[in-house]
Short mmCIF file of C-alpha atoms and ligand atoms in Angstrom, two decimals:
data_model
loop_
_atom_site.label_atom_id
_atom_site.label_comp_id
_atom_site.label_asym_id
_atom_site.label_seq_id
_atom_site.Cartn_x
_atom_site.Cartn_y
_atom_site.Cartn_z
CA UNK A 1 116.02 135.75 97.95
CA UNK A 2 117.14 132.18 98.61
CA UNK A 3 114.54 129.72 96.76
CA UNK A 4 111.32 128.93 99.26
CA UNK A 5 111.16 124.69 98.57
CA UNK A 6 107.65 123.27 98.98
CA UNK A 7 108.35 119.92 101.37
CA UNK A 8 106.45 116.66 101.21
CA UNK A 9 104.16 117.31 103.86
CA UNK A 10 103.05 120.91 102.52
CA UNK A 11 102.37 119.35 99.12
CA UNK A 12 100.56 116.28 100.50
CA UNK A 13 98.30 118.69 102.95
CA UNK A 14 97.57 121.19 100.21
CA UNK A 15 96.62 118.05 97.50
CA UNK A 16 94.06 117.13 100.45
CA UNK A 17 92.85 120.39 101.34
CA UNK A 18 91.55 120.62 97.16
CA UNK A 19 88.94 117.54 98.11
CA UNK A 20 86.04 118.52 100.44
CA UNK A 21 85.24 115.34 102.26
CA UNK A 22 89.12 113.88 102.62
CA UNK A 23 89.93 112.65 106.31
CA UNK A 24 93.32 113.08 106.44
CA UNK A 25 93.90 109.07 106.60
CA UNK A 26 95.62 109.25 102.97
CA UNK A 27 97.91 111.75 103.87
CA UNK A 28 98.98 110.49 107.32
CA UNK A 29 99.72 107.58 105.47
CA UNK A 30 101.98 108.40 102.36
CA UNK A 31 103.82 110.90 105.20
CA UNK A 32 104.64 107.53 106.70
CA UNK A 33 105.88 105.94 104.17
CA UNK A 34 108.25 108.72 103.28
CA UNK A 35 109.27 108.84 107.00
CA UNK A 36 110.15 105.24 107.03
CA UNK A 37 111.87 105.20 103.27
CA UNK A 38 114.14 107.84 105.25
CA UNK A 39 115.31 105.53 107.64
CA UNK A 40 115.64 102.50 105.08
CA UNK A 41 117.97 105.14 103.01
CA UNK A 42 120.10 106.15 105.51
CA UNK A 43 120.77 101.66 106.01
CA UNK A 44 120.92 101.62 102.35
CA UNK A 45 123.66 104.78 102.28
CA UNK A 46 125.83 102.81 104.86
CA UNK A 47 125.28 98.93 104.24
CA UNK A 48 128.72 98.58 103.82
CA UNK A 49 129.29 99.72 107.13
CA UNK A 50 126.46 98.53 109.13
CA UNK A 51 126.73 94.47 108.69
CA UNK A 52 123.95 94.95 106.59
CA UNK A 53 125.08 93.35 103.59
CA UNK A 54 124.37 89.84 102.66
CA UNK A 55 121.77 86.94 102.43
CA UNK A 56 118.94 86.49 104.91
CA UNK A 57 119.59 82.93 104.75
CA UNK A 58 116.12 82.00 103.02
CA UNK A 59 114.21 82.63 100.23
CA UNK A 60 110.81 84.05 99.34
CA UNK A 61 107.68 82.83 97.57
CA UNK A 62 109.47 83.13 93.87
CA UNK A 63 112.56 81.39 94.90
CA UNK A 64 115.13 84.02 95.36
CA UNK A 65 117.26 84.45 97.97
CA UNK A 66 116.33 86.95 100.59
CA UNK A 67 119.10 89.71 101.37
CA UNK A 68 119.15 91.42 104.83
CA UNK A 69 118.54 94.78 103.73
CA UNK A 70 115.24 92.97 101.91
CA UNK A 71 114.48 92.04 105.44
CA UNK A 72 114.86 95.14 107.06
CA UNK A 73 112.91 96.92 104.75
CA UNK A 74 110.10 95.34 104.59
CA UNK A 75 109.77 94.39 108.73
CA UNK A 76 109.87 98.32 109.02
CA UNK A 77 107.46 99.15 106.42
CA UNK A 78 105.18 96.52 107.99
CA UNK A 79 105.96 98.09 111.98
CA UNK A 80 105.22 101.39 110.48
CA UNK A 81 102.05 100.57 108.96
CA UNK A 82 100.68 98.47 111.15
CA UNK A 83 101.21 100.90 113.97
CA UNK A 84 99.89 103.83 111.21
CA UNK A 85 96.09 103.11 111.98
CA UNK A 86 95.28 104.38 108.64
CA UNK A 87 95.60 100.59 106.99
CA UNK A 88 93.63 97.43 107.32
CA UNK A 89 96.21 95.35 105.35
CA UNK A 90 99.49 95.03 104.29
CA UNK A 91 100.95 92.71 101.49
CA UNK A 92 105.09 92.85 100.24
CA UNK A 93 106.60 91.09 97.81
CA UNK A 94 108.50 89.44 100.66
CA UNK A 95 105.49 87.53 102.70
CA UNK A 96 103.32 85.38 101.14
CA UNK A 97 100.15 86.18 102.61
CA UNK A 98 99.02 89.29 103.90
CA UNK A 99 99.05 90.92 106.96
CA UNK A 100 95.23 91.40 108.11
CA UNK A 101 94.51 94.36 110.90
CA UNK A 102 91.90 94.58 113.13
CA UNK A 103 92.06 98.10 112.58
CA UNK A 104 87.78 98.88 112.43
CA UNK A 105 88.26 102.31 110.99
CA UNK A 106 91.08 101.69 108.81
CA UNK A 107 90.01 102.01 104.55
CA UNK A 108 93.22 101.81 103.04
CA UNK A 109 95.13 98.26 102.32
CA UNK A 110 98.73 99.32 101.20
CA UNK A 111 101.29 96.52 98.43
CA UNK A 112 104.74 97.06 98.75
CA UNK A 113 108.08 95.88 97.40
CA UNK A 114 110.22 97.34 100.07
CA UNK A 115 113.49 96.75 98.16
CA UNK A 116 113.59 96.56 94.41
CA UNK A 117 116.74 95.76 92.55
CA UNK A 118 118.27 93.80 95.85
CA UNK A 119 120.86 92.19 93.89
CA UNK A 120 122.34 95.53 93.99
CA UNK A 121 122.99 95.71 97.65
CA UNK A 122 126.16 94.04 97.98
CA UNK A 123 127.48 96.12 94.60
CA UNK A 124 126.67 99.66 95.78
CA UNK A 125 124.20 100.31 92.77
CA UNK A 126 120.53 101.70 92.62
CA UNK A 127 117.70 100.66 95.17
CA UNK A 128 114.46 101.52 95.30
CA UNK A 129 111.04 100.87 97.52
CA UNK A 130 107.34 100.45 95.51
CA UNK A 131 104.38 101.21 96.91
CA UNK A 132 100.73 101.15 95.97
CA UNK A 133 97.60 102.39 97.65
CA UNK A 134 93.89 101.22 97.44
CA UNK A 135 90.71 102.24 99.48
CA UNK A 136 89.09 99.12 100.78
CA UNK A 137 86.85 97.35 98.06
CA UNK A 138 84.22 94.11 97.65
CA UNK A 139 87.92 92.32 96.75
CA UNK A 140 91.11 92.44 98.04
CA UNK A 141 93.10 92.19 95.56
CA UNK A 142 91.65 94.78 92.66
CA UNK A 143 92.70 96.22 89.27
CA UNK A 144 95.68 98.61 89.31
CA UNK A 145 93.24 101.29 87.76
CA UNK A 146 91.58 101.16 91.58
CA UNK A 147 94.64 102.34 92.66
CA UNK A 148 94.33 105.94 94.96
CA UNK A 149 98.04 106.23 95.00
CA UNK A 150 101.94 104.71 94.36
CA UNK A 151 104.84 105.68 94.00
CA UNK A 152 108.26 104.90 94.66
CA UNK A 153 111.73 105.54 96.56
CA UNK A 154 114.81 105.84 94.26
CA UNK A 155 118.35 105.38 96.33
CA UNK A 156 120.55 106.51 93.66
CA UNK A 157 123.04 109.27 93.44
CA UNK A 158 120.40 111.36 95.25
CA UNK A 159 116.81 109.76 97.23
CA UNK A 160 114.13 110.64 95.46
CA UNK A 161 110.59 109.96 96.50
CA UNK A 162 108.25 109.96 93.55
CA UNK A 163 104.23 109.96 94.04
CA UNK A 164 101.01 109.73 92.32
CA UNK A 165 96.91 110.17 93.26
CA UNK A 166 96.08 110.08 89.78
CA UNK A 167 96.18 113.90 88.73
CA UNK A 168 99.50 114.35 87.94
CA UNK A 169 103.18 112.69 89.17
CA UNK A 170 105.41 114.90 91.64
CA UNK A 171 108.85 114.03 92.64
CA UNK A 172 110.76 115.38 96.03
CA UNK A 173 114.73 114.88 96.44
CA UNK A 174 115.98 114.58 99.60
CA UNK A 175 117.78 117.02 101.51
CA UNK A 176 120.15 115.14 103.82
CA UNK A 177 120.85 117.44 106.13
CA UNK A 178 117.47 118.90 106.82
CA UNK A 179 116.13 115.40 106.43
CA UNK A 180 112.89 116.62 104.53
CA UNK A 181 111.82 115.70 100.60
CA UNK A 182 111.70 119.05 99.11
CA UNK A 183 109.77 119.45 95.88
CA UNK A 184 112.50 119.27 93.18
CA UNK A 185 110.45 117.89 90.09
CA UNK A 186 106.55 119.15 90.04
CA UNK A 187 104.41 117.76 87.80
CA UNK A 188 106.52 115.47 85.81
CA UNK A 189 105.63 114.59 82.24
CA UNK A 190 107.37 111.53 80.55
CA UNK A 191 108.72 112.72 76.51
CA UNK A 192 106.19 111.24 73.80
CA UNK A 193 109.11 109.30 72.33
CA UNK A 194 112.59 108.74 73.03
CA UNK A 195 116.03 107.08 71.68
CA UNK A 196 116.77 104.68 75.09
CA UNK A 197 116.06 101.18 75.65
CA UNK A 198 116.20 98.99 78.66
CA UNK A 199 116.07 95.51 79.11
CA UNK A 200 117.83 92.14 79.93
CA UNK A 201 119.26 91.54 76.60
CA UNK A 202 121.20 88.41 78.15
CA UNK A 203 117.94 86.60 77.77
CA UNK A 204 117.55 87.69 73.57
CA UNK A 205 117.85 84.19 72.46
CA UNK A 206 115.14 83.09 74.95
CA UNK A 207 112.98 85.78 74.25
CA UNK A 208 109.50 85.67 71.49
CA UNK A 209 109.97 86.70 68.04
CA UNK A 210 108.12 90.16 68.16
CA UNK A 211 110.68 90.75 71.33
CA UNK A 212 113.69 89.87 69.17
CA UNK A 213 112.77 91.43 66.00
CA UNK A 214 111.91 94.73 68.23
CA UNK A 215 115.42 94.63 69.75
CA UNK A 216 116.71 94.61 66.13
CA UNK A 217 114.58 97.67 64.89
CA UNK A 218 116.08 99.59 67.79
CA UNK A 219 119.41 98.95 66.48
CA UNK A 220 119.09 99.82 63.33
CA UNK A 221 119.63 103.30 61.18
CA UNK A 222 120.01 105.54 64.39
CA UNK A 223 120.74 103.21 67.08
CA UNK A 224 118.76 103.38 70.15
CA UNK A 225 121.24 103.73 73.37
CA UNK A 226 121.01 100.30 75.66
CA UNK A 227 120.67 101.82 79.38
CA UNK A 228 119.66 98.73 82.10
CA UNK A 229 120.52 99.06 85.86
CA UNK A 230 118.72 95.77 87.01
CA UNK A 231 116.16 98.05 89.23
CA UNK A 232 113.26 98.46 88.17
CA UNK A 233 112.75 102.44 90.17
CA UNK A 234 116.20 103.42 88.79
CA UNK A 235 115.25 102.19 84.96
CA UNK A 236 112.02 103.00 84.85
CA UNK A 237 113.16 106.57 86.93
CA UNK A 238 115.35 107.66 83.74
CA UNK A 239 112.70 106.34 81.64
CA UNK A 240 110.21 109.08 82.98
CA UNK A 241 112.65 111.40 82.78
CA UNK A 242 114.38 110.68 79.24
CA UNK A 243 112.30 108.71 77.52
CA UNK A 244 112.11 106.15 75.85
CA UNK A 245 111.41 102.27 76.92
CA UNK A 246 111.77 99.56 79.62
CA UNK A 247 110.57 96.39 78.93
CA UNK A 248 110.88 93.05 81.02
CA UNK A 249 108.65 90.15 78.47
CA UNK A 250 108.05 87.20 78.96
CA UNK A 251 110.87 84.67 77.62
CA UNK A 252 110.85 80.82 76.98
CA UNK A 253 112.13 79.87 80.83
CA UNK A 254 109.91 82.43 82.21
CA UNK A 255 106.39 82.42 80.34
CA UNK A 256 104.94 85.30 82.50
CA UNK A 257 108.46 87.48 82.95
CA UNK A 258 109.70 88.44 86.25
CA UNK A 259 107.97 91.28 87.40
CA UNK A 260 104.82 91.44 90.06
CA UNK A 261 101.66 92.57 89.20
CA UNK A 262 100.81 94.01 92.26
CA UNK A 263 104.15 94.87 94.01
CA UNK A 264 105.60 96.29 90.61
CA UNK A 265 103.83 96.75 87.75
CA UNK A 266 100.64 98.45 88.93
CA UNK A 267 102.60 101.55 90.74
CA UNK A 268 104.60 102.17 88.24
CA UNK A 269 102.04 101.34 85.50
CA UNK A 270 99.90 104.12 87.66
CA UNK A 271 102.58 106.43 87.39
CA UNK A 272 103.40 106.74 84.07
CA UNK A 273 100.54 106.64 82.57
CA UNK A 274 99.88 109.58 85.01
CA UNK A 275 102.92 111.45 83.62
CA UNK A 276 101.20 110.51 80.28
CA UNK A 277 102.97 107.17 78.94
CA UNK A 278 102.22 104.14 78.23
CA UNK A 279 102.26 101.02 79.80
CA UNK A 280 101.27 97.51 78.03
CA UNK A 281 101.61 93.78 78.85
CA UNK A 282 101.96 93.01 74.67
CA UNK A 283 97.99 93.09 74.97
CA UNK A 284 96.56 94.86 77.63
CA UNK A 285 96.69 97.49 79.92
CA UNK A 286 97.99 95.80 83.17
CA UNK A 287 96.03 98.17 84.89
CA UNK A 288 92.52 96.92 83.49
CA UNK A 289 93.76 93.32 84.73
CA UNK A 290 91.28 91.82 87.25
CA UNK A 291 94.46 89.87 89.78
CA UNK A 292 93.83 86.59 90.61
CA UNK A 293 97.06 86.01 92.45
CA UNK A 294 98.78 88.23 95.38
CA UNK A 295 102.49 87.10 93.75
CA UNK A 296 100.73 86.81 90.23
CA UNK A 297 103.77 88.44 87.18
CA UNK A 298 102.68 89.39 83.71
CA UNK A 299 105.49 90.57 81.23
CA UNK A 300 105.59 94.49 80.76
CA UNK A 301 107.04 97.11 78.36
CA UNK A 302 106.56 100.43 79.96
CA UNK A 303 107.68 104.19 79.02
CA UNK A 304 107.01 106.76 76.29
CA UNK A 305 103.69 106.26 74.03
CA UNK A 306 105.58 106.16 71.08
CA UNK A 307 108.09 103.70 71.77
CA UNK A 308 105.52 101.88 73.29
CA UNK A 309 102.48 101.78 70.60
CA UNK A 310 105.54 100.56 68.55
CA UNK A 311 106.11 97.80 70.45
CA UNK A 312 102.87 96.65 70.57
CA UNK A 313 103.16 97.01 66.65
CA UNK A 314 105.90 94.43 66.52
CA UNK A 315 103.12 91.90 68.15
CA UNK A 316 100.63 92.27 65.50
CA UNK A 317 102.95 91.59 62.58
P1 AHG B 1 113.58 92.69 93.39
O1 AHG B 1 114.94 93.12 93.86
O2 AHG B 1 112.47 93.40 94.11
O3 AHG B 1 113.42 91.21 93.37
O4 AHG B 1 113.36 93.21 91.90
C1 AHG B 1 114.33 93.00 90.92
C2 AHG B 1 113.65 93.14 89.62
C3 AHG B 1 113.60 94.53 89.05
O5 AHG B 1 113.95 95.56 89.90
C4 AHG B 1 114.53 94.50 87.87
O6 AHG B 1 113.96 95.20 86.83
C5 AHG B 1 114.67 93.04 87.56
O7 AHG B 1 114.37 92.33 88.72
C6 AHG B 1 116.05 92.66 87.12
O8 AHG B 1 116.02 91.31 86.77
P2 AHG B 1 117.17 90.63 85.91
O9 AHG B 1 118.32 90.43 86.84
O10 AHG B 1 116.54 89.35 85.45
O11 AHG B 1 117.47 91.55 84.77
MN1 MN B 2 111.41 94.58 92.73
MN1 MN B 3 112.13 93.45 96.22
#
């Protein structure tokens, strides 16, 4: 008998039917996402054919330059949403405030990065979209431990869509030509330790000591393997699949790193810890941090518990 796939929106349904009072507004909502990370793959799969390629001509709120694909990503996660009903705001990586909607009903405000690793576009390597979830609080901006889901969108050799609530971490691959996410990897566990490293190395000399002398332990007796694809859904993607570590720290021209709090860090943060790793700014959980800043960045080093409690043992030394 051929093999009877579980799709997105079976999975998401059944997950809702197991809590009595759920309205439905949580899963109308991730099934949007997925519907619109569809379309955004299918202008990612032919940007080299579309025009699509390219600067924006402008930059966002940390300086970088804007691509189009950026562009298009995030004014069709923001269409979608807005016209979802299930959201009262919306803040990407790529506005600087918010978008606020009069939407009375609405308990969900949704954080996106609608295309991570966009210096990748015009190269034809990995993509990816972030999301993250919360249910409408005292705050707007709250701890990533609030969070009621995230996941992310991997364009890579296949789309995968990759999603947490908090119980466990399921991942669906795409099937292009029925144009569903079909359950491929249920309930996905990260490896308690593995023998991969990823990280900007061009930036050693610039990193802190602990950092360096970290790099150095990794390279000694039985090398780790050096694995960085400058997107932070395809690293930390083989990460949760392999093993292992991805760190992005803090470094002497960047005192708080690159990555956002709450457009990067807390969704994936969410979702490996889910799949039980570890996630750690050198100090802290970035999960327990109380944002003060939509754009706020804190350095990271995220992946298996192992590699990571070692890490953190290289900053107590
Ligand atoms: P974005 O494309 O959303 O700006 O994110 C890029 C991020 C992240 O995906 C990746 O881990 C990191 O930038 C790569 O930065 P470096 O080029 O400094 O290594
Ligand atoms: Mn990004
Ligand atoms: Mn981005």
């Amino acid at each position: 008998m051929a093999q009877q796939w579980t799709t997105l929106a079976e999975h998401i349904l059944k997950e809702e039917q197991k809590i009595p009072k759920a309205t439905g507004s949580l899963s109308l909502l991730l099934t949007r996402i997925a519907e619109a990370s569809k379309i955004i793959s299918t202008h990612v799969k032919h940007s080299g054919l579309i025009g699509i390629e390219g600067l924006a001509g402008k930059q966002n709120v940390y300086q970088e330059d804007v691509k189009k694909l950026d562009e298009f990503a995030n004014n069709l996660l923001v269409d979608t949403l807005s016209e979802s009903g299930q959201v009262f705001a919306i803040a990407s990586e790529e506005m600087e405030k918010p978008k606020i909607l009069k939407d009375g009903k609405a308990e969900y405000s949704v954080f996106f990065d609608p295309l991570d690793g966009s210096n990748n576009v015009d190269n034809n390597n990995s993509l990816g979209t972030i999301f993250s979830i919360y249910k409408k609080g005292k705050d707007f901006l709250q701890p990533g431990k609030n969070q009621v889901a995230a996941g992310y969108i991997f364009y890579g050799s296949s789309v995968m869509l990759v999603y947490t609530t908090g119980k466990n971490v399921n991942g669906f691959t795409l099937d292009a030509s029925e144009g569903s996410f079909l359950l491929s990897h249920p309930n996905m566990k990260i490896p308690k330790k593995g023998n991969i490293y990823g990280i900007n190395e061009g930036n050693y000399n610039l990193f802190d000591k602990p950092v360096q002398k970290y790099i150095q332990f990794l390279k000694k007796d039985k090398p780790y393997r050096l694995r960085y694809a400058a997107c932070m859904v395809a690293d930390v993607h083989r990460f949760l699949i392999d093993g292992g570590i991805f760190m992005y720290p803090s470094d002497s021209s960047a005192p708080k790193g690159k990555l956002r709090l709450m457009f990067e860090i807390n969704p994936m943060s969410f979702i490996i810890q889910t799949a039980g790793g570890m996630t750690i700014t050198t100090t802290e959980n970035p999960l327990d941090l109380v944002p003060s800043q939509l754009h706020q960045k804190t350095p990271v080093a995220m992946g298996s518990s192992d590699d990571v409690k070692n890490f953190v043992k290289f900053h107590k030394k």
